[in-house]
Tab-separated table of C-alpha atoms in Angstrom:
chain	number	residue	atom	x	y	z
A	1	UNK	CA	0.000	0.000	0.000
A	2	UNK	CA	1.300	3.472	-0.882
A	3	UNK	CA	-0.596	7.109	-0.065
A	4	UNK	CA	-3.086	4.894	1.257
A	5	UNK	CA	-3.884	2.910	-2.091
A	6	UNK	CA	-3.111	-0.679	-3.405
A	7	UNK	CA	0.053	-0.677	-5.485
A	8	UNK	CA	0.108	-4.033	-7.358
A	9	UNK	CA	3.787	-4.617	-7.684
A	10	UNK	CA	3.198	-8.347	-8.912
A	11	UNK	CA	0.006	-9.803	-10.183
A	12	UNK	CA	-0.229	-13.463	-10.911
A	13	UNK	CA	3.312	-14.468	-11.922
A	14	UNK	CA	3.447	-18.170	-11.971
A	15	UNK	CA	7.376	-19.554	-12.502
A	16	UNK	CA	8.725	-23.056	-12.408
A	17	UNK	CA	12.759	-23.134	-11.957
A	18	UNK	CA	14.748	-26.620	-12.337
A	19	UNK	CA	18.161	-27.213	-10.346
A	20	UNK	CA	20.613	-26.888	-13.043
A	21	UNK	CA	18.692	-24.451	-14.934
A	22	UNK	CA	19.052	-20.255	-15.341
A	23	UNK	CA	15.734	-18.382	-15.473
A	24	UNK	CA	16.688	-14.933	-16.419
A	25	UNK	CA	13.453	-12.413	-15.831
A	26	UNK	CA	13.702	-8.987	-17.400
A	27	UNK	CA	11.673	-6.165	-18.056
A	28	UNK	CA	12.136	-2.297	-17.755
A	29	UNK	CA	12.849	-0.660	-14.696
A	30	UNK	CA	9.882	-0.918	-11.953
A	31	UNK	CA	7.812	-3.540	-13.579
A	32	UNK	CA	8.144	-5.750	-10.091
A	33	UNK	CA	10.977	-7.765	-11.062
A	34	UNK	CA	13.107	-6.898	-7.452
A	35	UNK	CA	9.694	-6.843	-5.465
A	36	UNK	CA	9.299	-10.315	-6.925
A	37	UNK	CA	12.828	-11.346	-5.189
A	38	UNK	CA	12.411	-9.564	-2.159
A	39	UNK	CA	8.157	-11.104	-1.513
A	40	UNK	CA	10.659	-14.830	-2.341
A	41	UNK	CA	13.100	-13.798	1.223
A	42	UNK	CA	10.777	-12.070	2.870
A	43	UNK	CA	12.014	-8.511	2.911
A	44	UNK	CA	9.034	-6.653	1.669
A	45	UNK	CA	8.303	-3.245	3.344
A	46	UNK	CA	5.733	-3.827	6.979
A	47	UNK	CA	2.475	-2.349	5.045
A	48	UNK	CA	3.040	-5.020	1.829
A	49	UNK	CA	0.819	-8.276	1.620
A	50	UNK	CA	1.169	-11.453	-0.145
A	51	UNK	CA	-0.505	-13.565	-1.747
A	52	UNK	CA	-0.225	-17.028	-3.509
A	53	UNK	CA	2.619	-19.776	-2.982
A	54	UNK	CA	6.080	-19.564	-3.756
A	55	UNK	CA	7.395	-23.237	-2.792
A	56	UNK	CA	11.285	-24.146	-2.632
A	57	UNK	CA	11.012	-28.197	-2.146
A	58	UNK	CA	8.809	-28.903	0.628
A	59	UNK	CA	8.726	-24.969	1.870
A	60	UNK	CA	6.460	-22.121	1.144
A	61	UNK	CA	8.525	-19.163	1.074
A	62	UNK	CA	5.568	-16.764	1.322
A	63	UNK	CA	3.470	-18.530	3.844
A	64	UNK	CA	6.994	-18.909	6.082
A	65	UNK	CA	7.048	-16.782	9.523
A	66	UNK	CA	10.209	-14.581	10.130
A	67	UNK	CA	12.047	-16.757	12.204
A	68	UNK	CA	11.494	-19.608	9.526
A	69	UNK	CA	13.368	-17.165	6.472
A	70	UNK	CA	16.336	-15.822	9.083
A	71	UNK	CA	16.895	-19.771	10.138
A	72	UNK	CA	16.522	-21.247	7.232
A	73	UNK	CA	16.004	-19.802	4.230
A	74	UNK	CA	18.253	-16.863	3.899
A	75	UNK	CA	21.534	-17.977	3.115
A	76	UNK	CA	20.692	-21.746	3.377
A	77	UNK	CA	17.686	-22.126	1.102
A	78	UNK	CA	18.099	-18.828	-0.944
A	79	UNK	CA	21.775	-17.106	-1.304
A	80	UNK	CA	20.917	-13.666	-2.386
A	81	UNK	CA	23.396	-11.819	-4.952
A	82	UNK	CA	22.469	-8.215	-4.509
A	83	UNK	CA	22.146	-5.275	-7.112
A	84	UNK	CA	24.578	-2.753	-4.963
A	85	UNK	CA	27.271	-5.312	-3.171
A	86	UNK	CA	28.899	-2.045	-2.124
A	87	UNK	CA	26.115	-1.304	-0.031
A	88	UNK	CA	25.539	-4.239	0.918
A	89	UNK	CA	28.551	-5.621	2.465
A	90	UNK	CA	29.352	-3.563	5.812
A	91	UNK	CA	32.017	-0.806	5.018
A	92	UNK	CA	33.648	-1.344	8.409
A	93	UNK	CA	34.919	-4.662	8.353
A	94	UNK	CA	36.975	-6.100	5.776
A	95	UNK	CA	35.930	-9.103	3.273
A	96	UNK	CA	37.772	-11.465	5.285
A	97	UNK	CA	36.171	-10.794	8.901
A	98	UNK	CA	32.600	-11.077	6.782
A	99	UNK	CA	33.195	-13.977	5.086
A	100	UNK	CA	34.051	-15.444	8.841
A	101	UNK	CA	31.094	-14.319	9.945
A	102	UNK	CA	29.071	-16.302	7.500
A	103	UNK	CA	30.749	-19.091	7.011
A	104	UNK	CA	30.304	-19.313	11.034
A	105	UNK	CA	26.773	-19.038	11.128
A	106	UNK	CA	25.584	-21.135	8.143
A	107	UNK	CA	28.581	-23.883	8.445
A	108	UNK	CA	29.072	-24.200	11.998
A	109	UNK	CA	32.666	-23.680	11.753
A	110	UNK	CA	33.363	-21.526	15.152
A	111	UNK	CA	37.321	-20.176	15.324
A	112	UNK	CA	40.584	-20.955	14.679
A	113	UNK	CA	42.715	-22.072	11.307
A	114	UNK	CA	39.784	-24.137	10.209
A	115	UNK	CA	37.458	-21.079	9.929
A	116	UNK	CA	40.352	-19.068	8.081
A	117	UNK	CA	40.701	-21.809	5.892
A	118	UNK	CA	37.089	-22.079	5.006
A	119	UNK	CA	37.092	-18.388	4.216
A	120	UNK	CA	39.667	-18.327	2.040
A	121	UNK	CA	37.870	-21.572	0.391
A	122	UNK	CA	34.725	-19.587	-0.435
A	123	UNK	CA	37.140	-16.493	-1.841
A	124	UNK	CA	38.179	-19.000	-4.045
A	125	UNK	CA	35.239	-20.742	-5.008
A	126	UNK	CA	33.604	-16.854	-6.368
A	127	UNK	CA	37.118	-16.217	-7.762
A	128	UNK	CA	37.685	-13.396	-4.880
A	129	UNK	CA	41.761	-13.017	-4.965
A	130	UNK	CA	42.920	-13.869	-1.790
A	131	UNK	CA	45.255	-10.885	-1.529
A	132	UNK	CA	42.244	-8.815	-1.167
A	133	UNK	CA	40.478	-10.598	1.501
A	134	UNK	CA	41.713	-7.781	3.768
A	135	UNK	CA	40.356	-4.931	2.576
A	136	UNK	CA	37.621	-2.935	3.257
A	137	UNK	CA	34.374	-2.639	0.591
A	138	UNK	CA	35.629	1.029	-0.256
A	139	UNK	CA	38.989	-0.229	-1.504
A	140	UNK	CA	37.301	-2.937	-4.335
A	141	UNK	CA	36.613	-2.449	-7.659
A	142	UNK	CA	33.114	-2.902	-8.728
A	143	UNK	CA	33.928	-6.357	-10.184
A	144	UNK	CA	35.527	-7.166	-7.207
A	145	UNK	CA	32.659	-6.120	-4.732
A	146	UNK	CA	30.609	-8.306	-6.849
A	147	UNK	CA	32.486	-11.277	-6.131
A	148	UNK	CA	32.180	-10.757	-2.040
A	149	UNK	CA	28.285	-10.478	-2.212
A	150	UNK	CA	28.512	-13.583	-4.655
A	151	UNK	CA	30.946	-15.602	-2.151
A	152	UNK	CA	28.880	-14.453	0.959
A	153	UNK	CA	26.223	-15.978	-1.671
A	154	UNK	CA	27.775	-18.895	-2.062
A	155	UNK	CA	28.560	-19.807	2.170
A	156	UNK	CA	25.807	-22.086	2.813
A	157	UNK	CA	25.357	-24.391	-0.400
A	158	UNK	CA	21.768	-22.911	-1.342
A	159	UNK	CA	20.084	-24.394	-4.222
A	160	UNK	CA	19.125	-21.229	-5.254
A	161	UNK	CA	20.785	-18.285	-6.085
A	162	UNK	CA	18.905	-14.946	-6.772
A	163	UNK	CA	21.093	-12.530	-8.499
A	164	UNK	CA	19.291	-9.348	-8.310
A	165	UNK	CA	20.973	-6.912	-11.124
A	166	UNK	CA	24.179	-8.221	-10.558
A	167	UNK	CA	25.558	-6.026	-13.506
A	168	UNK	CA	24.157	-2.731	-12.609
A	169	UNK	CA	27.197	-0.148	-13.193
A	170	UNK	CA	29.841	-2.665	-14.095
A	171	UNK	CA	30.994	-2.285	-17.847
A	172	UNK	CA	30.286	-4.640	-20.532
A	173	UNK	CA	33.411	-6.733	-19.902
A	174	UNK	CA	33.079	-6.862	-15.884
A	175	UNK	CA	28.722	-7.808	-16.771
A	176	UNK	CA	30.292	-11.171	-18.921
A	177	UNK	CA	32.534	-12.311	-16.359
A	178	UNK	CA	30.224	-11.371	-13.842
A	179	UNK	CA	27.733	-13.453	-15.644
A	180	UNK	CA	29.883	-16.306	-16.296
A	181	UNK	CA	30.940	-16.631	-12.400
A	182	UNK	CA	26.979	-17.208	-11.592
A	183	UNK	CA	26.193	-19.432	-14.445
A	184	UNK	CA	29.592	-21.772	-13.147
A	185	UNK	CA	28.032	-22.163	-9.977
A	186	UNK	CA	24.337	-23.910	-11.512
A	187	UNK	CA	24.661	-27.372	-11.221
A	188	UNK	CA	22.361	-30.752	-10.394
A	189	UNK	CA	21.600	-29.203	-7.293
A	190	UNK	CA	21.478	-25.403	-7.480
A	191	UNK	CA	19.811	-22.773	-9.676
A	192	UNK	CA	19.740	-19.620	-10.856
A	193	UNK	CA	16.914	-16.781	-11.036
A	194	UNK	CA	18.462	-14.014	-12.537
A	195	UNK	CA	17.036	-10.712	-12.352
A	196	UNK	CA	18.161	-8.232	-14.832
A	197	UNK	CA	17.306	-5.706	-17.075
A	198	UNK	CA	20.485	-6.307	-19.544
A	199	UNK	CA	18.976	-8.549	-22.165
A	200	UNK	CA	23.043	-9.169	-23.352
A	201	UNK	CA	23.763	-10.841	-19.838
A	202	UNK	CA	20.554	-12.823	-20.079
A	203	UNK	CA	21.106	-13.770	-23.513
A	204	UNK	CA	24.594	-15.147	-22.538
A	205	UNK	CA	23.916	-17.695	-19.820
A	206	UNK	CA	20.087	-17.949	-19.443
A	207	UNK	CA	18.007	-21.207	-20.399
A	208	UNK	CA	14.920	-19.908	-20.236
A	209	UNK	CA	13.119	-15.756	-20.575
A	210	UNK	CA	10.468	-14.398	-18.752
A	211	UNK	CA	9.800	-11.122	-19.708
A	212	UNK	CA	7.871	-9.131	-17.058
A	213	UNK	CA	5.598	-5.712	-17.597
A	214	UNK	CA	3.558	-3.217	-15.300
A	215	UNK	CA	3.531	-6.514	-12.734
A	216	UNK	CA	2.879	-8.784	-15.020
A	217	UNK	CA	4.522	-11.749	-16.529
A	218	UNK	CA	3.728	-11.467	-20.724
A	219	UNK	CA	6.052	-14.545	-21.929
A	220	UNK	CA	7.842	-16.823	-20.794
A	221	UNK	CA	10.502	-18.658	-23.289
A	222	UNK	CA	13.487	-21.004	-24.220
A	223	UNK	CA	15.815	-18.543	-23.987
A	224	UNK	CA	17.096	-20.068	-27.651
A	225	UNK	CA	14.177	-19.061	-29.036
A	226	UNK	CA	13.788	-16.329	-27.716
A	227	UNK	CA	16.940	-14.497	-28.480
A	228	UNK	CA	17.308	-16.554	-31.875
A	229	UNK	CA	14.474	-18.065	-34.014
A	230	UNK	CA	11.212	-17.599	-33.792
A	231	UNK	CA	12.018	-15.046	-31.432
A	232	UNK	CA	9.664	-13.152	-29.224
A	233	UNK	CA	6.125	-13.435	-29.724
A	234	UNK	CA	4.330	-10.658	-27.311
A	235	UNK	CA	5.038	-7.323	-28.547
A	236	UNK	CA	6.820	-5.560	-25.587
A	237	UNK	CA	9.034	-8.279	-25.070
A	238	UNK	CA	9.831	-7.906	-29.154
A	239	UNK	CA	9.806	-4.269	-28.745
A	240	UNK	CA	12.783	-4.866	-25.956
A	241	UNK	CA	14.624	-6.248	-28.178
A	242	UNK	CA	14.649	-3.961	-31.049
A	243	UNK	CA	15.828	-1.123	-28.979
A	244	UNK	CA	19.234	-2.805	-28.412
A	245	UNK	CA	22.142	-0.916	-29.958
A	246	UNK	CA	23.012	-4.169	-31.805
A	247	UNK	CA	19.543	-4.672	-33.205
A	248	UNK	CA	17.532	-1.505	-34.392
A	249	UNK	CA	17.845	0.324	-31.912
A	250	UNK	CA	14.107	1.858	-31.856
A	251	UNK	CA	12.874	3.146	-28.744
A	252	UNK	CA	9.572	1.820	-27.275
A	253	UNK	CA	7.241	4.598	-27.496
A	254	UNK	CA	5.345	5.766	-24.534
A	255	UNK	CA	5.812	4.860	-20.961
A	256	UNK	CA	4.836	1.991	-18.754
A	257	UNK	CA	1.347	2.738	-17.049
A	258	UNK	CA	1.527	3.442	-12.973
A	259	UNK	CA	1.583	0.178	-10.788
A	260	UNK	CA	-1.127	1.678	-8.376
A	261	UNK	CA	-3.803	2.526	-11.725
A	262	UNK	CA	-3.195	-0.244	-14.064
A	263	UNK	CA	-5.869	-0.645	-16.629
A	264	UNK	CA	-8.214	-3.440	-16.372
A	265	UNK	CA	-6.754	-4.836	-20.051
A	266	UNK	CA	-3.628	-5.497	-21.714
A	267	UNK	CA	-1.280	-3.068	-19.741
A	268	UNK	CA	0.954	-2.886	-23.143
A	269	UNK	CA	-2.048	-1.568	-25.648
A	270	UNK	CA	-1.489	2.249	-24.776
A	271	UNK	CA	2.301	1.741	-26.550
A	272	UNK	CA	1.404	-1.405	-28.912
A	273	UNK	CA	0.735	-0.820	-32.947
A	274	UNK	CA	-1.172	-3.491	-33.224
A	275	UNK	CA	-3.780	-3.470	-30.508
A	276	UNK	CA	-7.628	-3.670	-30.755
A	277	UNK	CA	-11.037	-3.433	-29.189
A	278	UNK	CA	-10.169	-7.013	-27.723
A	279	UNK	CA	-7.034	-6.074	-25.991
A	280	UNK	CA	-9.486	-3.913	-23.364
A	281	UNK	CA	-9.750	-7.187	-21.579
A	282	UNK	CA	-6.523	-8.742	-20.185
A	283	UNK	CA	-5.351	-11.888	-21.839
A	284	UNK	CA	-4.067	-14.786	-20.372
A	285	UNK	CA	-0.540	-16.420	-20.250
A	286	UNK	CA	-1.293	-19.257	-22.514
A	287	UNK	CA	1.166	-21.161	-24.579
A	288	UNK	CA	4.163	-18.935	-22.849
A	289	UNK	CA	2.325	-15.440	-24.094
A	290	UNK	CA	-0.406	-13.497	-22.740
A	291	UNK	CA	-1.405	-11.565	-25.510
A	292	UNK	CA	-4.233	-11.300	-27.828
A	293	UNK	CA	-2.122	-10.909	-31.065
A	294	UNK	CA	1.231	-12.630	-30.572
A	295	UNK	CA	3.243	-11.996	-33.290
A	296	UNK	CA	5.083	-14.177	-35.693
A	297	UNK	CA	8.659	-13.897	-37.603
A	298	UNK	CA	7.948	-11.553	-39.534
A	299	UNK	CA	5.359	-9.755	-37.759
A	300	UNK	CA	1.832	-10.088	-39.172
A	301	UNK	CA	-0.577	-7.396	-38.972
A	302	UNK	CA	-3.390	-8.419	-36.466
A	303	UNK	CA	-6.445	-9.128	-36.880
A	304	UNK	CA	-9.682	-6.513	-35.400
């Protein structure tokens, strides 16, 4: 709630992820693609309500108390990769004393050479140079910083990682390796949700799209066929596409209706070319679209 009205951040997303798989979900900035990680830990403001399931094995994350998510789900059940590791790692201590820390709490491993030693082992494992371990966040390179949040990440052995824009601010080459790093660390029992809004970093290591708008989820994809052939099929998420440098590079015209007055229809049909009378009722996500005119390679001009 926000000004004393209903803000739906997310309506009706429905997801499946697989251990060894990448779901990368995208969308422009403030569709609900970070309130979507935080409602998944529990971290949503006091005033926000949930509703729905969200279950990791036997465990509903959204029905789980607080104590439940601190115990056993954050860090154990769901290592978090945050957008700003800067901010998120405490600027007083150094890498080292934090990774302690962790690995203490989640591992059981209390003092002494064996908790240095498993320190320095999850440096290693998120490719954190050991040199560095003593420094403070203020003295690391972006790239760097990234790899402390994703070691913290890394402490307990979660099967799922949620990268939350891991690449915001890094440049092109730092957002590959940065990429890469995550996608090494999916296998048979972990996996990967990665939130992003860089369709190149998605592109490179996801298996499978889902393309998010005004709080809702409008396709959902192999990410092969997405990003190749037959490539998108609901508008927006074609629309994203084209307005990469290395594709046309056409802006999507118009802006993204307000979360707290969404229209009772398609929420895309104020910016889409090829909507009609039907789209003033909201289609459902059937056959990985929710649209009333998916398009086809090339597009075809809908029908009224």
């Amino acid at each position: 709630m926000r000004d004393g009205a209903y803000v739906r951040a997310v309506s009706g997303a429905r997801l499946d992820l697989a251990a060894g798989e990448c779901l990368a979900l995208v969308g422009e900035s403030g569709c609900g693609k970070s309130v979507l990680a935080s409602a998944l830990l529990g971290l949503l403001p006091g005033n926000a309500e949930t509703a729905g399931s969200a279950f990791l094995g036997d465990l509903d994350l959204l029905a789980a108390d607080e104590r439940t998510l601190a115990v056993r789900v954050r860090g154990r059940r769901v290592g978090l990769v945050p957008q700003s590791p800067a901010a998120h790692l405490t600027p007083v201590r150094t890498v080292r004393s934090q990774l302690k820390e962790t690995v203490r709490e989640l591992n059981g491993v209390r003092r002494g050479p064996r908790l240095r030693a498993a320190a320095e082992e999850a440096a290693e494992r998120a490719a954190f140079p050991i040199g560095h371990l003593d420094r403070h966040p203020h003295e690391l390179s972006g790239g760097l910083a990234q790899r402390a949040a994703t070691a913290l990440a890394l402490v307990g052995d979660a099967p799922l990682l949620l990268a939350d824009e891991p690449t915001t601010g890094l440049d092109r080459d730092l957002v590959e390796r940065t990429v890469d790093e995550l996608r090494r660390h999916i296998g048979s029992e972990r996996a990967l949700l990665l939130i992003t809004h860089d369709l190149a970093a998605a592109e490179r290591i996801a298996d499978r799209v889902a393309v998010m708008y005004a709080s809702r989820v409008v396709e959902l994809a192999d990410a092969a066929d997405f990003f190749g052939s037959p490539g998108p099929r609901h508008p927006y998420a074609r629309a994203l596409l084209d307005a990469l440098p290395e594709r046309e590079f056409t802006p999507i015209p118009g802006m993204p209706p307000e979360l707290g007055a969404l229209p009772a229809g398609c929420a895309f049909a104020a910016r889409c070319d090829r909507a009609t009378g039907i789209c003033g009722t909201r289609p459902a996500l059937t056959d990985g679209v929710a649209c009333h005119h998916p398009a086809t390679v090339p597009l075809e001009a809908p029908r009224a």
